[in-house]
Amino acid sequence: MTNTKGKRRGTRYMFSRPFRKHGDVPLATYMRIYIKGMGTVQKGMPHKCYHGKTGRVYNVTQHAVGQDSCQEN
């Protein structure tokens, strides 16, 4: 196989939903600061390097939430 270097490389289990948690996404998911990507929502998906990180909200608009996150653990 070729050397794959895509954006979603190695995220098969990282972005997958648990069993019996498929379907609609509750709104409380968007209110927390813990960054966790979901494969069910493709728009606004964070990069895999931010998965599991925490941050703080600094800007709230009608269509997006500005979030400052630290890349370190």
mmCIF file of the N, C-alpha and C atoms, coordinates in Angstrom:
data_MODEL
# 
_entry.id   MODEL 
# 
loop_
_atom_site.group_PDB 
_atom_site.id 
_atom_site.type_symbol 
_atom_site.label_atom_id 
_atom_site.label_alt_id 
_atom_site.label_comp_id 
_atom_site.label_asym_id 
_atom_site.label_entity_id 
_atom_site.label_seq_id 
_atom_site.pdbx_PDB_ins_code 
_atom_site.Cartn_x 
_atom_site.Cartn_y 
_atom_site.Cartn_z 
_atom_site.occupancy 
_atom_site.B_iso_or_equiv 
_atom_site.pdbx_formal_charge 
_atom_site.auth_seq_id 
_atom_site.auth_comp_id 
_atom_site.auth_asym_id 
_atom_site.auth_atom_id 
_atom_site.pdbx_PDB_model_num 
ATOM 1   N N  . MET A 1 1  ? 0.836   -1.188 0.000  1.00 0.00 ? 1  MET A N  1 
ATOM 2   C CA . MET A 1 1  ? 0.000   0.000  0.000  1.00 0.00 ? 1  MET A CA 1 
ATOM 3   C C  . MET A 1 1  ? 0.879   1.249  0.000  1.00 0.00 ? 1  MET A C  1 
ATOM 4   N N  . THR A 1 2  ? 0.271   2.348  -0.393 1.00 0.00 ? 2  THR A N  1 
ATOM 5   C CA . THR A 1 2  ? 1.014   3.599  -0.410 1.00 0.00 ? 2  THR A CA 1 
ATOM 6   C C  . THR A 1 2  ? 1.073   4.193  0.995  1.00 0.00 ? 2  THR A C  1 
ATOM 7   N N  . ASN A 1 3  ? 1.892   5.204  1.139  1.00 0.00 ? 3  ASN A N  1 
ATOM 8   C CA . ASN A 1 3  ? 2.040   5.872  2.430  1.00 0.00 ? 3  ASN A CA 1 
ATOM 9   C C  . ASN A 1 3  ? 0.895   6.873  2.597  1.00 0.00 ? 3  ASN A C  1 
ATOM 10  N N  . THR A 1 4  ? -0.098  6.536  3.412  1.00 0.00 ? 4  THR A N  1 
ATOM 11  C CA . THR A 1 4  ? -1.269  7.394  3.575  1.00 0.00 ? 4  THR A CA 1 
ATOM 12  C C  . THR A 1 4  ? -0.978  8.471  4.608  1.00 0.00 ? 4  THR A C  1 
ATOM 13  N N  . LYS A 1 5  ? -1.357  9.700  4.270  1.00 0.00 ? 5  LYS A N  1 
ATOM 14  C CA . LYS A 1 5  ? -1.114  10.833 5.164  1.00 0.00 ? 5  LYS A CA 1 
ATOM 15  C C  . LYS A 1 5  ? -2.319  11.764 5.193  1.00 0.00 ? 5  LYS A C  1 
ATOM 16  N N  . GLY A 1 6  ? -3.519  11.218 5.238  1.00 0.00 ? 6  GLY A N  1 
ATOM 17  C CA . GLY A 1 6  ? -4.715  12.051 5.205  1.00 0.00 ? 6  GLY A CA 1 
ATOM 18  C C  . GLY A 1 6  ? -5.011  12.713 6.539  1.00 0.00 ? 6  GLY A C  1 
ATOM 19  N N  . LYS A 1 7  ? -6.011  13.596 6.526  1.00 0.00 ? 7  LYS A N  1 
ATOM 20  C CA . LYS A 1 7  ? -6.393  14.310 7.744  1.00 0.00 ? 7  LYS A CA 1 
ATOM 21  C C  . LYS A 1 7  ? -7.012  13.380 8.776  1.00 0.00 ? 7  LYS A C  1 
ATOM 22  N N  . ARG A 1 8  ? -7.746  12.375 8.313  1.00 0.00 ? 8  ARG A N  1 
ATOM 23  C CA . ARG A 1 8  ? -8.432  11.469 9.232  1.00 0.00 ? 8  ARG A CA 1 
ATOM 24  C C  . ARG A 1 8  ? -7.714  10.132 9.364  1.00 0.00 ? 8  ARG A C  1 
ATOM 25  N N  . ARG A 1 9  ? -6.421  10.129 9.136  1.00 0.00 ? 9  ARG A N  1 
ATOM 26  C CA . ARG A 1 9  ? -5.636  8.894  9.235  1.00 0.00 ? 9  ARG A CA 1 
ATOM 27  C C  . ARG A 1 9  ? -5.574  8.447  10.693 1.00 0.00 ? 9  ARG A C  1 
ATOM 28  N N  . GLY A 1 10 ? -5.898  7.194  10.940 1.00 0.00 ? 10 GLY A N  1 
ATOM 29  C CA . GLY A 1 10 ? -5.814  6.629  12.286 1.00 0.00 ? 10 GLY A CA 1 
ATOM 30  C C  . GLY A 1 10 ? -6.952  7.026  13.200 1.00 0.00 ? 10 GLY A C  1 
ATOM 31  N N  . THR A 1 11 ? -8.091  7.434  12.653 1.00 0.00 ? 11 THR A N  1 
ATOM 32  C CA . THR A 1 11 ? -9.197  7.892  13.491 1.00 0.00 ? 11 THR A CA 1 
ATOM 33  C C  . THR A 1 11 ? -10.401 6.962  13.409 1.00 0.00 ? 11 THR A C  1 
ATOM 34  N N  . ARG A 1 12 ? -10.197 5.708  13.069 1.00 0.00 ? 12 ARG A N  1 
ATOM 35  C CA . ARG A 1 12 ? -11.337 4.800  12.906 1.00 0.00 ? 12 ARG A CA 1 
ATOM 36  C C  . ARG A 1 12 ? -12.089 4.609  14.215 1.00 0.00 ? 12 ARG A C  1 
ATOM 37  N N  . TYR A 1 13 ? -11.395 4.414  15.297 1.00 0.00 ? 13 TYR A N  1 
ATOM 38  C CA . TYR A 1 13 ? -12.041 4.217  16.591 1.00 0.00 ? 13 TYR A CA 1 
ATOM 39  C C  . TYR A 1 13 ? -12.088 5.509  17.393 1.00 0.00 ? 13 TYR A C  1 
ATOM 40  N N  . MET A 1 14 ? -11.271 6.481  17.031 1.00 0.00 ? 14 MET A N  1 
ATOM 41  C CA . MET A 1 14 ? -11.231 7.738  17.773 1.00 0.00 ? 14 MET A CA 1 
ATOM 42  C C  . MET A 1 14 ? -12.517 8.537  17.589 1.00 0.00 ? 14 MET A C  1 
ATOM 43  N N  . PHE A 1 15 ? -13.007 8.640  16.350 1.00 0.00 ? 15 PHE A N  1 
ATOM 44  C CA . PHE A 1 15 ? -14.184 9.442  16.059 1.00 0.00 ? 15 PHE A CA 1 
ATOM 45  C C  . PHE A 1 15 ? -15.466 8.614  16.004 1.00 0.00 ? 15 PHE A C  1 
ATOM 46  N N  . SER A 1 16 ? -15.405 7.330  16.270 1.00 0.00 ? 16 SER A N  1 
ATOM 47  C CA . SER A 1 16 ? -16.608 6.501  16.175 1.00 0.00 ? 16 SER A CA 1 
ATOM 48  C C  . SER A 1 16 ? -17.453 6.655  17.433 1.00 0.00 ? 16 SER A C  1 
ATOM 49  N N  . ARG A 1 17 ? -18.765 6.492  17.256 1.00 0.00 ? 17 ARG A N  1 
ATOM 50  C CA . ARG A 1 17 ? -19.695 6.593  18.377 1.00 0.00 ? 17 ARG A CA 1 
ATOM 51  C C  . ARG A 1 17 ? -19.794 5.235  19.066 1.00 0.00 ? 17 ARG A C  1 
ATOM 52  N N  . PRO A 1 18 ? -20.009 5.227  20.384 1.00 0.00 ? 18 PRO A N  1 
ATOM 53  C CA . PRO A 1 18 ? -20.168 3.949  21.081 1.00 0.00 ? 18 PRO A CA 1 
ATOM 54  C C  . PRO A 1 18 ? -21.458 3.238  20.662 1.00 0.00 ? 18 PRO A C  1 
ATOM 55  N N  . PHE A 1 19 ? -21.518 1.964  20.954 1.00 0.00 ? 19 PHE A N  1 
ATOM 56  C CA . PHE A 1 19 ? -22.701 1.170  20.655 1.00 0.00 ? 19 PHE A CA 1 
ATOM 57  C C  . PHE A 1 19 ? -23.886 1.698  21.458 1.00 0.00 ? 19 PHE A C  1 
ATOM 58  N N  . ARG A 1 20 ? -25.056 1.804  20.840 1.00 0.00 ? 20 ARG A N  1 
ATOM 59  C CA . ARG A 1 20 ? -26.287 2.348  21.408 1.00 0.00 ? 20 ARG A CA 1 
ATOM 60  C C  . ARG A 1 20 ? -26.228 3.851  21.666 1.00 0.00 ? 20 ARG A C  1 
ATOM 61  N N  . LYS A 1 21 ? -25.268 4.536  21.100 1.00 0.00 ? 21 LYS A N  1 
ATOM 62  C CA . LYS A 1 21 ? -25.200 5.998  21.209 1.00 0.00 ? 21 LYS A CA 1 
ATOM 63  C C  . LYS A 1 21 ? -25.328 6.653  19.836 1.00 0.00 ? 21 LYS A C  1 
ATOM 64  N N  . HIS A 1 22 ? -25.754 5.887  18.824 1.00 0.00 ? 22 HIS A N  1 
ATOM 65  C CA . HIS A 1 22 ? -25.902 6.419  17.477 1.00 0.00 ? 22 HIS A CA 1 
ATOM 66  C C  . HIS A 1 22 ? -27.150 7.292  17.404 1.00 0.00 ? 22 HIS A C  1 
ATOM 67  N N  . GLY A 1 23 ? -27.224 8.134  16.395 1.00 0.00 ? 23 GLY A N  1 
ATOM 68  C CA . GLY A 1 23 ? -28.406 8.964  16.199 1.00 0.00 ? 23 GLY A CA 1 
ATOM 69  C C  . GLY A 1 23 ? -28.109 10.434 16.427 1.00 0.00 ? 23 GLY A C  1 
ATOM 70  N N  . ASP A 1 24 ? -29.119 11.150 16.923 1.00 0.00 ? 24 ASP A N  1 
ATOM 71  C CA . ASP A 1 24 ? -28.991 12.586 17.131 1.00 0.00 ? 24 ASP A CA 1 
ATOM 72  C C  . ASP A 1 24 ? -27.965 12.898 18.212 1.00 0.00 ? 24 ASP A C  1 
ATOM 73  N N  . VAL A 1 25 ? -27.327 14.049 18.054 1.00 0.00 ? 25 VAL A N  1 
ATOM 74  C CA . VAL A 1 25 ? -26.325 14.501 19.016 1.00 0.00 ? 25 VAL A CA 1 
ATOM 75  C C  . VAL A 1 25 ? -27.005 15.452 19.992 1.00 0.00 ? 25 VAL A C  1 
ATOM 76  N N  . PRO A 1 26 ? -26.931 15.212 21.309 1.00 0.00 ? 26 PRO A N  1 
ATOM 77  C CA . PRO A 1 26 ? -27.558 16.132 22.260 1.00 0.00 ? 26 PRO A CA 1 
ATOM 78  C C  . PRO A 1 26 ? -26.857 17.488 22.272 1.00 0.00 ? 26 PRO A C  1 
ATOM 79  N N  . LEU A 1 27 ? -27.604 18.540 22.574 1.00 0.00 ? 27 LEU A N  1 
ATOM 80  C CA . LEU A 1 27 ? -27.044 19.889 22.558 1.00 0.00 ? 27 LEU A CA 1 
ATOM 81  C C  . LEU A 1 27 ? -26.038 20.118 23.678 1.00 0.00 ? 27 LEU A C  1 
ATOM 82  N N  . ALA A 1 28 ? -26.113 19.358 24.743 1.00 0.00 ? 28 ALA A N  1 
ATOM 83  C CA . ALA A 1 28 ? -25.156 19.516 25.837 1.00 0.00 ? 28 ALA A CA 1 
ATOM 84  C C  . ALA A 1 28 ? -23.736 19.173 25.394 1.00 0.00 ? 28 ALA A C  1 
ATOM 85  N N  . THR A 1 29 ? -23.612 18.444 24.299 1.00 0.00 ? 29 THR A N  1 
ATOM 86  C CA . THR A 1 29 ? -22.290 18.098 23.779 1.00 0.00 ? 29 THR A CA 1 
ATOM 87  C C  . THR A 1 29 ? -21.529 19.343 23.351 1.00 0.00 ? 29 THR A C  1 
ATOM 88  N N  . TYR A 1 30 ? -22.251 20.329 22.807 1.00 0.00 ? 30 TYR A N  1 
ATOM 89  C CA . TYR A 1 30 ? -21.602 21.536 22.300 1.00 0.00 ? 30 TYR A CA 1 
ATOM 90  C C  . TYR A 1 30 ? -21.320 22.552 23.396 1.00 0.00 ? 30 TYR A C  1 
ATOM 91  N N  . MET A 1 31 ? -21.820 22.343 24.598 1.00 0.00 ? 31 MET A N  1 
ATOM 92  C CA . MET A 1 31 ? -21.617 23.303 25.676 1.00 0.00 ? 31 MET A CA 1 
ATOM 93  C C  . MET A 1 31 ? -20.360 23.024 26.485 1.00 0.00 ? 31 MET A C  1 
ATOM 94  N N  . ARG A 1 32 ? -19.800 21.854 26.362 1.00 0.00 ? 32 ARG A N  1 
ATOM 95  C CA . ARG A 1 32 ? -18.624 21.550 27.167 1.00 0.00 ? 32 ARG A CA 1 
ATOM 96  C C  . ARG A 1 32 ? -17.348 21.931 26.430 1.00 0.00 ? 32 ARG A C  1 
ATOM 97  N N  . ILE A 1 33 ? -16.270 22.009 27.171 1.00 0.00 ? 33 ILE A N  1 
ATOM 98  C CA . ILE A 1 33 ? -15.004 22.509 26.647 1.00 0.00 ? 33 ILE A CA 1 
ATOM 99  C C  . ILE A 1 33 ? -14.090 21.355 26.264 1.00 0.00 ? 33 ILE A C  1 
ATOM 100 N N  . TYR A 1 34 ? -14.440 20.151 26.627 1.00 0.00 ? 34 TYR A N  1 
ATOM 101 C CA . TYR A 1 34 ? -13.631 18.981 26.308 1.00 0.00 ? 34 TYR A CA 1 
ATOM 102 C C  . TYR A 1 34 ? -13.772 18.685 24.820 1.00 0.00 ? 34 TYR A C  1 
ATOM 103 N N  . ILE A 1 35 ? -12.669 18.687 24.084 1.00 0.00 ? 35 ILE A N  1 
ATOM 104 C CA . ILE A 1 35 ? -12.702 18.525 22.629 1.00 0.00 ? 35 ILE A CA 1 
ATOM 105 C C  . ILE A 1 35 ? -12.736 17.043 22.288 1.00 0.00 ? 35 ILE A C  1 
ATOM 106 N N  . LYS A 1 36 ? -13.821 16.643 21.629 1.00 0.00 ? 36 LYS A N  1 
ATOM 107 C CA . LYS A 1 36 ? -13.968 15.257 21.208 1.00 0.00 ? 36 LYS A CA 1 
ATOM 108 C C  . LYS A 1 36 ? -14.696 15.251 19.873 1.00 0.00 ? 36 LYS A C  1 
ATOM 109 N N  . GLY A 1 37 ? -14.026 14.799 18.829 1.00 0.00 ? 37 GLY A N  1 
ATOM 110 C CA . GLY A 1 37 ? -14.626 14.777 17.507 1.00 0.00 ? 37 GLY A CA 1 
ATOM 111 C C  . GLY A 1 37 ? -15.575 13.608 17.341 1.00 0.00 ? 37 GLY A C  1 
ATOM 112 N N  . MET A 1 38 ? -16.596 13.805 16.497 1.00 0.00 ? 38 MET A N  1 
ATOM 113 C CA . MET A 1 38 ? -17.558 12.753 16.208 1.00 0.00 ? 38 MET A CA 1 
ATOM 114 C C  . MET A 1 38 ? -17.621 12.556 14.708 1.00 0.00 ? 38 MET A C  1 
ATOM 115 N N  . GLY A 1 39 ? -17.681 11.326 14.282 1.00 0.00 ? 39 GLY A N  1 
ATOM 116 C CA . GLY A 1 39 ? -17.772 11.038 12.864 1.00 0.00 ? 39 GLY A CA 1 
ATOM 117 C C  . GLY A 1 39 ? -19.132 11.343 12.283 1.00 0.00 ? 39 GLY A C  1 
ATOM 118 N N  . THR A 1 40 ? -20.157 11.501 13.140 1.00 0.00 ? 40 THR A N  1 
ATOM 119 C CA . THR A 1 40 ? -21.498 11.788 12.647 1.00 0.00 ? 40 THR A CA 1 
ATOM 120 C C  . THR A 1 40 ? -21.625 13.224 12.172 1.00 0.00 ? 40 THR A C  1 
ATOM 121 N N  . VAL A 1 41 ? -20.777 14.117 12.660 1.00 0.00 ? 41 VAL A N  1 
ATOM 122 C CA . VAL A 1 41 ? -20.817 15.529 12.274 1.00 0.00 ? 41 VAL A CA 1 
ATOM 123 C C  . VAL A 1 41 ? -19.520 15.842 11.555 1.00 0.00 ? 41 VAL A C  1 
ATOM 124 N N  . GLN A 1 42 ? -19.600 16.084 10.235 1.00 0.00 ? 42 GLN A N  1 
ATOM 125 C CA . GLN A 1 42 ? -18.388 16.326 9.464  1.00 0.00 ? 42 GLN A CA 1 
ATOM 126 C C  . GLN A 1 42 ? -17.987 17.796 9.448  1.00 0.00 ? 42 GLN A C  1 
ATOM 127 N N  . LYS A 1 43 ? -18.954 18.698 9.538  1.00 0.00 ? 43 LYS A N  1 
ATOM 128 C CA . LYS A 1 43 ? -18.632 20.124 9.511  1.00 0.00 ? 43 LYS A CA 1 
ATOM 129 C C  . LYS A 1 43 ? -18.106 20.548 10.877 1.00 0.00 ? 43 LYS A C  1 
ATOM 130 N N  . GLY A 1 44 ? -17.014 21.261 10.870 1.00 0.00 ? 44 GLY A N  1 
ATOM 131 C CA . GLY A 1 44 ? -16.456 21.746 12.125 1.00 0.00 ? 44 GLY A CA 1 
ATOM 132 C C  . GLY A 1 44 ? -15.755 20.680 12.929 1.00 0.00 ? 44 GLY A C  1 
ATOM 133 N N  . MET A 1 45 ? -15.324 19.610 12.291 1.00 0.00 ? 45 MET A N  1 
ATOM 134 C CA . MET A 1 45 ? -14.652 18.537 13.017 1.00 0.00 ? 45 MET A CA 1 
ATOM 135 C C  . MET A 1 45 ? -13.232 18.971 13.387 1.00 0.00 ? 45 MET A C  1 
ATOM 136 N N  . PRO A 1 46 ? -12.844 18.813 14.643 1.00 0.00 ? 46 PRO A N  1 
ATOM 137 C CA . PRO A 1 46 ? -11.480 19.197 15.020 1.00 0.00 ? 46 PRO A CA 1 
ATOM 138 C C  . PRO A 1 46 ? -10.460 18.207 14.473 1.00 0.00 ? 46 PRO A C  1 
ATOM 139 N N  . HIS A 1 47 ? -9.226  18.655 14.365 1.00 0.00 ? 47 HIS A N  1 
ATOM 140 C CA . HIS A 1 47 ? -8.157  17.778 13.909 1.00 0.00 ? 47 HIS A CA 1 
ATOM 141 C C  . HIS A 1 47 ? -7.873  16.751 14.992 1.00 0.00 ? 47 HIS A C  1 
ATOM 142 N N  . LYS A 1 48 ? -7.323  15.617 14.593 1.00 0.00 ? 48 LYS A N  1 
ATOM 143 C CA . LYS A 1 48 ? -7.108  14.527 15.542 1.00 0.00 ? 48 LYS A CA 1 
ATOM 144 C C  . LYS A 1 48 ? -6.088  14.872 16.618 1.00 0.00 ? 48 LYS A C  1 
ATOM 145 N N  . CYS A 1 49 ? -5.226  15.871 16.383 1.00 0.00 ? 49 CYS A N  1 
ATOM 146 C CA . CYS A 1 49 ? -4.241  16.237 17.404 1.00 0.00 ? 49 CYS A CA 1 
ATOM 147 C C  . CYS A 1 49 ? -4.896  16.955 18.575 1.00 0.00 ? 49 CYS A C  1 
ATOM 148 N N  . TYR A 1 50 ? -6.118  17.509 18.389 1.00 0.00 ? 50 TYR A N  1 
ATOM 149 C CA . TYR A 1 50 ? -6.828  18.185 19.472 1.00 0.00 ? 50 TYR A CA 1 
ATOM 150 C C  . TYR A 1 50 ? -7.779  17.253 20.217 1.00 0.00 ? 50 TYR A C  1 
ATOM 151 N N  . HIS A 1 51 ? -7.896  16.014 19.814 1.00 0.00 ? 51 HIS A N  1 
ATOM 152 C CA . HIS A 1 51 ? -8.838  15.078 20.426 1.00 0.00 ? 51 HIS A CA 1 
ATOM 153 C C  . HIS A 1 51 ? -8.432  14.790 21.873 1.00 0.00 ? 51 HIS A C  1 
ATOM 154 N N  . GLY A 1 52 ? -9.340  15.024 22.808 1.00 0.00 ? 52 GLY A N  1 
ATOM 155 C CA . GLY A 1 52 ? -9.073  14.786 24.219 1.00 0.00 ? 52 GLY A CA 1 
ATOM 156 C C  . GLY A 1 52 ? -8.515  15.977 24.964 1.00 0.00 ? 52 GLY A C  1 
ATOM 157 N N  . LYS A 1 53 ? -8.282  17.090 24.280 1.00 0.00 ? 53 LYS A N  1 
ATOM 158 C CA . LYS A 1 53 ? -7.736  18.272 24.932 1.00 0.00 ? 53 LYS A CA 1 
ATOM 159 C C  . LYS A 1 53 ? -8.865  19.114 25.519 1.00 0.00 ? 53 LYS A C  1 
ATOM 160 N N  . THR A 1 54 ? -8.529  19.983 26.443 1.00 0.00 ? 54 THR A N  1 
ATOM 161 C CA . THR A 1 54 ? -9.493  20.911 27.013 1.00 0.00 ? 54 THR A CA 1 
ATOM 162 C C  . THR A 1 54 ? -9.113  22.323 26.601 1.00 0.00 ? 54 THR A C  1 
ATOM 163 N N  . GLY A 1 55 ? -10.073 23.220 26.673 1.00 0.00 ? 55 GLY A N  1 
ATOM 164 C CA . GLY A 1 55 ? -9.816  24.593 26.278 1.00 0.00 ? 55 GLY A CA 1 
ATOM 165 C C  . GLY A 1 55 ? -10.797 25.527 26.951 1.00 0.00 ? 55 GLY A C  1 
ATOM 166 N N  . ARG A 1 56 ? -10.815 26.792 26.517 1.00 0.00 ? 56 ARG A N  1 
ATOM 167 C CA . ARG A 1 56 ? -11.749 27.757 27.069 1.00 0.00 ? 56 ARG A CA 1 
ATOM 168 C C  . ARG A 1 56 ? -12.416 28.506 25.925 1.00 0.00 ? 56 ARG A C  1 
ATOM 169 N N  . VAL A 1 57 ? -13.682 28.876 26.128 1.00 0.00 ? 57 VAL A N  1 
ATOM 170 C CA . VAL A 1 57 ? -14.458 29.578 25.120 1.00 0.00 ? 57 VAL A CA 1 
ATOM 171 C C  . VAL A 1 57 ? -14.165 31.065 25.251 1.00 0.00 ? 57 VAL A C  1 
ATOM 172 N N  . TYR A 1 58 ? -13.808 31.720 24.134 1.00 0.00 ? 58 TYR A N  1 
ATOM 173 C CA . TYR A 1 58 ? -13.521 33.146 24.182 1.00 0.00 ? 58 TYR A CA 1 
ATOM 174 C C  . TYR A 1 58 ? -14.430 33.965 23.276 1.00 0.00 ? 58 TYR A C  1 
ATOM 175 N N  . ASN A 1 59 ? -15.204 33.326 22.405 1.00 0.00 ? 59 ASN A N  1 
ATOM 176 C CA . ASN A 1 59 ? -16.072 34.067 21.503 1.00 0.00 ? 59 ASN A CA 1 
ATOM 177 C C  . ASN A 1 59 ? -17.254 33.186 21.127 1.00 0.00 ? 59 ASN A C  1 
ATOM 178 N N  . VAL A 1 60 ? -18.471 33.738 21.238 1.00 0.00 ? 60 VAL A N  1 
ATOM 179 C CA . VAL A 1 60 ? -19.677 33.006 20.869 1.00 0.00 ? 60 VAL A CA 1 
ATOM 180 C C  . VAL A 1 60 ? -20.423 33.830 19.833 1.00 0.00 ? 60 VAL A C  1 
ATOM 181 N N  . THR A 1 61 ? -20.653 33.258 18.648 1.00 0.00 ? 61 THR A N  1 
ATOM 182 C CA . THR A 1 61 ? -21.421 33.911 17.600 1.00 0.00 ? 61 THR A CA 1 
ATOM 183 C C  . THR A 1 61 ? -22.635 33.050 17.275 1.00 0.00 ? 61 THR A C  1 
ATOM 184 N N  . GLN A 1 62 ? -23.387 33.460 16.254 1.00 0.00 ? 62 GLN A N  1 
ATOM 185 C CA . GLN A 1 62 ? -24.588 32.714 15.903 1.00 0.00 ? 62 GLN A CA 1 
ATOM 186 C C  . GLN A 1 62 ? -24.278 31.339 15.339 1.00 0.00 ? 62 GLN A C  1 
ATOM 187 N N  . HIS A 1 63 ? -23.184 31.212 14.616 1.00 0.00 ? 63 HIS A N  1 
ATOM 188 C CA . HIS A 1 63 ? -22.907 29.971 13.909 1.00 0.00 ? 63 HIS A CA 1 
ATOM 189 C C  . HIS A 1 63 ? -21.685 29.232 14.415 1.00 0.00 ? 63 HIS A C  1 
ATOM 190 N N  . ALA A 1 64 ? -20.919 29.817 15.324 1.00 0.00 ? 64 ALA A N  1 
ATOM 191 C CA . ALA A 1 64 ? -19.683 29.162 15.752 1.00 0.00 ? 64 ALA A CA 1 
ATOM 192 C C  . ALA A 1 64 ? -19.324 29.582 17.173 1.00 0.00 ? 64 ALA A C  1 
ATOM 193 N N  . VAL A 1 65 ? -18.452 28.809 17.766 1.00 0.00 ? 65 VAL A N  1 
ATOM 194 C CA . VAL A 1 65 ? -17.928 29.097 19.097 1.00 0.00 ? 65 VAL A CA 1 
ATOM 195 C C  . VAL A 1 65 ? -16.418 29.138 18.985 1.00 0.00 ? 65 VAL A C  1 
ATOM 196 N N  . GLY A 1 66 ? -15.823 30.267 19.357 1.00 0.00 ? 66 GLY A N  1 
ATOM 197 C CA . GLY A 1 66 ? -14.370 30.378 19.348 1.00 0.00 ? 66 GLY A CA 1 
ATOM 198 C C  . GLY A 1 66 ? -13.801 29.717 20.579 1.00 0.00 ? 66 GLY A C  1 
ATOM 199 N N  . GLN A 1 67 ? -12.822 28.865 20.390 1.00 0.00 ? 67 GLN A N  1 
ATOM 200 C CA . GLN A 1 67 ? -12.281 28.093 21.497 1.00 0.00 ? 67 GLN A CA 1 
ATOM 201 C C  . GLN A 1 67 ? -10.766 28.130 21.436 1.00 0.00 ? 67 GLN A C  1 
ATOM 202 N N  . ASP A 1 68 ? -10.155 28.434 22.563 1.00 0.00 ? 68 ASP A N  1 
ATOM 203 C CA . ASP A 1 68 ? -8.704  28.468 22.665 1.00 0.00 ? 68 ASP A CA 1 
ATOM 204 C C  . ASP A 1 68 ? -8.280  27.206 23.395 1.00 0.00 ? 68 ASP A C  1 
ATOM 205 N N  . SER A 1 69 ? -7.444  26.399 22.764 1.00 0.00 ? 69 SER A N  1 
ATOM 206 C CA . SER A 1 69 ? -7.031  25.146 23.381 1.00 0.00 ? 69 SER A CA 1 
ATOM 207 C C  . SER A 1 69 ? -5.522  25.075 23.428 1.00 0.00 ? 69 SER A C  1 
ATOM 208 N N  . CYS A 1 70 ? -5.031  24.412 24.441 1.00 0.00 ? 70 CYS A N  1 
ATOM 209 C CA . CYS A 1 70 ? -3.597  24.228 24.612 1.00 0.00 ? 70 CYS A CA 1 
ATOM 210 C C  . CYS A 1 70 ? -3.221  22.899 23.974 1.00 0.00 ? 70 CYS A C  1 
ATOM 211 N N  . GLN A 1 71 ? -2.190  22.877 23.152 1.00 0.00 ? 71 GLN A N  1 
ATOM 212 C CA . GLN A 1 71 ? -1.814  21.657 22.453 1.00 0.00 ? 71 GLN A CA 1 
ATOM 213 C C  . GLN A 1 71 ? -1.086  20.687 23.372 1.00 0.00 ? 71 GLN A C  1 
ATOM 214 N N  . GLU A 1 72 ? -0.575  21.152 24.489 1.00 0.00 ? 72 GLU A N  1 
ATOM 215 C CA . GLU A 1 72 ? 0.121   20.269 25.414 1.00 0.00 ? 72 GLU A CA 1 
ATOM 216 C C  . GLU A 1 72 ? -0.890  19.480 26.226 1.00 0.00 ? 72 GLU A C  1 
ATOM 217 N N  . ASN A 1 73 ? -0.447  18.413 26.861 1.00 0.00 ? 73 ASN A N  1 
ATOM 218 C CA . ASN A 1 73 ? -1.357  17.619 27.690 1.00 0.00 ? 73 ASN A CA 1 
ATOM 219 C C  . ASN A 1 73 ? -1.555  18.258 29.010 1.00 0.00 ? 73 ASN A C  1 
# 
